[in-house]
Amino acid sequence: MVEHRIVAIPELREAGDIEEKGRFQGLPRTYIPNRNMIFYSMAASYAEEAGSDYIIGGHNAEDLNVFADAQPEFFRNFQTTLWSASKFLRNTRTTILRPLQHMSKSEVVARALRLGVPLGLTWSCHKEGNTHCWECEGCKGRISAFRLARIEDPLRIVPSQKKV
Ligand SMILES: [Zn+2]
């Protein structure tokens, strides 16, 4: 069974929206304090509920250069914490996998294209809405990744350019 859950966490704020910005120097405005601890804890809760063997994260090599909570050390320690926190996860050896951790964003886009991933259904924008804003950090990163991969982003093709 495949289930897609959307969880709202409106209390989390990005560094750019927090008044005391000094302690976030060197981090992108989109950094959310301690986010991977929160996100992976929620994923672990669902993994235990669903009986999953794996928790899969989409961190790429660029994330490892910026975020402490995307480092191998964090995941080694968090894996140990998960197994100490849950008898089920320990007994099933439920494991966190990060298959993209050594790939750049453009390499991820190129791999996705080769695998037939419907890139037109993917979402990169950090803002709410029905369409990408093409101005936030997520959108700028997407534009750059597609450009470096020399792949046309299906979301940026205007209707008159679409092939019939
Ligand atoms: Zn955006």
CSV table of C-alpha atoms and ligand atoms in Angstrom, one decimal:
chain,number,residue,atom,x,y,z
A,1,MET,CA,0.0,0.0,0.0
A,2,VAL,CA,1.2,3.5,-0.8
A,3,GLU,CA,0.0,6.4,1.2
A,4,HIS,CA,1.0,10.0,0.7
A,5,ARG,CA,0.7,12.1,3.8
A,6,ILE,CA,1.0,15.9,4.0
A,7,VAL,CA,1.8,17.2,7.5
A,8,ALA,CA,1.5,20.9,8.3
A,9,ILE,CA,4.0,22.3,10.8
A,10,PRO,CA,3.1,26.0,10.8
A,11,GLU,CA,5.1,26.8,13.9
A,12,LEU,CA,8.5,26.1,12.2
A,13,ARG,CA,10.1,29.3,10.8
A,14,GLU,CA,12.9,29.9,8.4
A,15,ALA,CA,16.1,31.7,9.6
A,16,GLY,CA,15.1,34.6,7.3
A,17,ASP,CA,11.9,35.1,9.3
A,18,ILE,CA,13.4,35.0,12.7
A,19,GLU,CA,14.3,38.3,14.3
A,20,GLU,CA,17.6,37.3,15.9
A,21,LYS,CA,19.5,36.5,12.8
A,22,GLY,CA,23.0,36.7,14.2
A,23,ARG,CA,23.2,33.1,15.2
A,24,PHE,CA,22.2,31.9,11.7
A,25,GLN,CA,25.1,33.6,10.0
A,26,GLY,CA,26.5,31.5,7.1
A,27,LEU,CA,23.2,29.6,6.7
A,28,PRO,CA,20.7,30.2,3.9
A,29,ARG,CA,17.6,32.3,4.8
A,30,THR,CA,15.6,29.1,4.2
A,31,TYR,CA,17.3,27.2,7.1
A,32,ILE,CA,14.9,25.9,9.6
A,33,PRO,CA,16.4,25.3,13.1
A,34,ASN,CA,16.8,21.6,13.9
A,35,ARG,CA,14.5,20.6,11.0
A,36,ASN,CA,16.0,17.2,10.2
A,37,MET,CA,15.6,16.1,13.8
A,38,ILE,CA,11.9,17.0,13.5
A,39,PHE,CA,11.3,15.6,10.0
A,40,TYR,CA,13.1,12.3,10.5
A,41,SER,CA,11.3,11.9,13.9
A,42,MET,CA,8.0,12.2,12.1
A,43,ALA,CA,9.2,9.8,9.4
A,44,ALA,CA,10.2,7.3,12.1
A,45,SER,CA,6.8,7.5,13.7
A,46,TYR,CA,5.2,6.8,10.4
A,47,ALA,CA,7.7,4.0,9.6
A,48,GLU,CA,6.9,2.3,12.9
A,49,GLU,CA,3.2,2.7,12.3
A,50,ALA,CA,3.4,1.3,8.7
A,51,GLY,CA,6.1,-1.3,9.4
A,52,SER,CA,8.6,0.2,7.0
A,53,ASP,CA,12.1,-1.3,6.5
A,54,TYR,CA,13.5,2.1,5.3
A,55,ILE,CA,13.3,5.8,5.8
A,56,ILE,CA,14.6,7.5,2.7
A,57,GLY,CA,15.9,11.1,2.6
A,58,GLY,CA,16.6,13.2,-0.4
A,59,HIS,CA,19.6,15.1,0.7
A,60,ASN,CA,22.2,15.9,-2.0
A,61,ALA,CA,25.9,16.8,-1.8
A,62,GLU,CA,25.1,20.5,-1.7
A,63,ASP,CA,23.0,20.0,1.5
A,64,LEU,CA,26.0,18.3,3.1
A,65,ASN,CA,28.1,21.4,2.4
A,66,VAL,CA,25.7,23.7,4.2
A,67,PHE,CA,23.7,21.9,6.9
A,68,ALA,CA,25.0,20.2,10.1
A,69,ASP,CA,21.9,18.1,10.2
A,70,ALA,CA,22.6,16.6,6.8
A,71,GLN,CA,26.0,15.3,7.8
A,72,PRO,CA,26.8,11.6,8.1
A,73,GLU,CA,27.6,12.1,11.8
A,74,PHE,CA,24.0,13.4,12.4
A,75,PHE,CA,22.5,10.3,10.6
A,76,ARG,CA,24.8,7.8,12.4
A,77,ASN,CA,23.7,9.3,15.7
A,78,PHE,CA,20.1,9.6,14.7
A,79,GLN,CA,20.0,6.0,13.5
A,80,THR,CA,21.2,4.9,16.9
A,81,THR,CA,18.6,7.1,18.6
A,82,LEU,CA,15.8,5.6,16.5
A,83,TRP,CA,16.8,2.1,17.5
A,84,SER,CA,17.0,3.0,21.2
A,85,ALA,CA,13.7,4.8,21.0
A,86,SER,CA,11.7,2.1,19.3
A,87,LYS,CA,11.8,-1.6,20.0
A,88,PHE,CA,10.0,-2.2,16.6
A,89,LEU,CA,12.5,-0.1,14.6
A,90,ARG,CA,15.4,-1.8,16.4
A,91,ASN,CA,14.0,-5.3,15.8
A,92,THR,CA,13.2,-4.7,12.1
A,93,ARG,CA,16.5,-2.8,11.7
A,94,THR,CA,14.6,0.0,10.0
A,95,THR,CA,17.3,2.0,8.3
A,96,ILE,CA,17.7,5.6,7.1
A,97,LEU,CA,18.9,5.7,3.4
A,98,ARG,CA,20.2,8.8,1.6
A,99,PRO,CA,20.8,7.7,-2.0
A,100,LEU,CA,21.4,11.2,-3.3
A,101,GLN,CA,24.0,12.3,-0.7
A,102,HIS,CA,27.0,12.3,-3.1
A,103,MET,CA,25.1,13.8,-6.1
A,104,SER,CA,24.8,17.5,-7.0
A,105,LYS,CA,21.3,18.9,-7.7
A,106,SER,CA,22.0,18.8,-11.5
A,107,GLU,CA,23.1,15.2,-11.2
A,108,VAL,CA,19.9,14.4,-9.4
A,109,VAL,CA,17.9,16.0,-12.1
A,110,ALA,CA,19.8,14.1,-14.8
A,111,ARG,CA,19.3,10.8,-13.0
A,112,ALA,CA,15.6,11.5,-12.5
A,113,LEU,CA,15.2,12.1,-16.2
A,114,ARG,CA,17.0,8.8,-17.0
A,115,LEU,CA,14.7,7.0,-14.6
A,116,GLY,CA,11.6,8.5,-16.1
A,117,VAL,CA,10.6,10.5,-13.0
A,118,PRO,CA,7.7,12.9,-14.0
A,119,LEU,CA,9.7,16.1,-13.3
A,120,GLY,CA,6.7,18.2,-14.2
A,121,LEU,CA,5.0,16.8,-11.0
A,122,THR,CA,8.0,17.7,-8.7
A,123,TRP,CA,7.9,20.7,-6.4
A,124,SER,CA,10.8,23.0,-5.4
A,125,CYS,CA,9.3,26.3,-4.3
A,126,HIS,CA,9.5,27.3,-0.6
A,127,LYS,CA,6.3,29.4,-0.9
A,128,GLU,CA,2.7,28.4,-0.7
A,129,GLY,CA,0.7,28.4,-3.9
A,130,ASN,CA,-0.3,26.4,-6.8
A,131,THR,CA,2.6,27.4,-9.0
A,132,HIS,CA,6.3,28.0,-8.4
A,133,CYS,CA,7.3,31.6,-7.7
A,134,TRP,CA,10.7,31.2,-9.5
A,135,GLU,CA,12.2,33.7,-7.1
A,136,CYS,CA,12.8,31.9,-3.8
A,137,GLU,CA,15.9,29.9,-3.0
A,138,GLY,CA,14.2,26.6,-3.9
A,139,CYS,CA,13.1,27.9,-7.3
A,140,LYS,CA,16.5,29.4,-8.0
A,141,GLY,CA,18.2,26.1,-7.1
A,142,ARG,CA,15.8,24.3,-9.4
A,143,ILE,CA,16.5,26.7,-12.3
A,144,SER,CA,20.3,26.3,-11.8
A,145,ALA,CA,20.1,22.5,-11.5
A,146,PHE,CA,18.1,22.1,-14.7
A,147,ARG,CA,20.4,24.6,-16.5
A,148,LEU,CA,23.6,22.8,-15.4
A,149,ALA,CA,22.1,19.4,-16.4
A,150,ARG,CA,21.1,20.9,-19.8
A,151,ILE,CA,17.6,19.7,-19.3
A,152,GLU,CA,14.5,21.7,-20.1
A,153,ASP,CA,12.3,22.0,-17.0
A,154,PRO,CA,8.8,20.9,-17.9
A,155,LEU,CA,7.4,23.4,-15.4
A,156,ARG,CA,9.1,26.3,-17.2
A,157,ILE,CA,7.8,25.5,-20.7
A,158,VAL,CA,5.2,28.0,-21.7
A,159,PRO,CA,2.1,26.5,-23.4
A,160,SER,CA,3.1,27.8,-26.9
A,161,GLN,CA,6.4,25.9,-26.6
A,162,LYS,CA,5.0,22.6,-25.7
A,163,LYS,CA,5.3,19.9,-28.3
A,164,VAL,CA,2.1,18.5,-29.7
B,1,ZN,ZN,9.7,29.6,-5.2
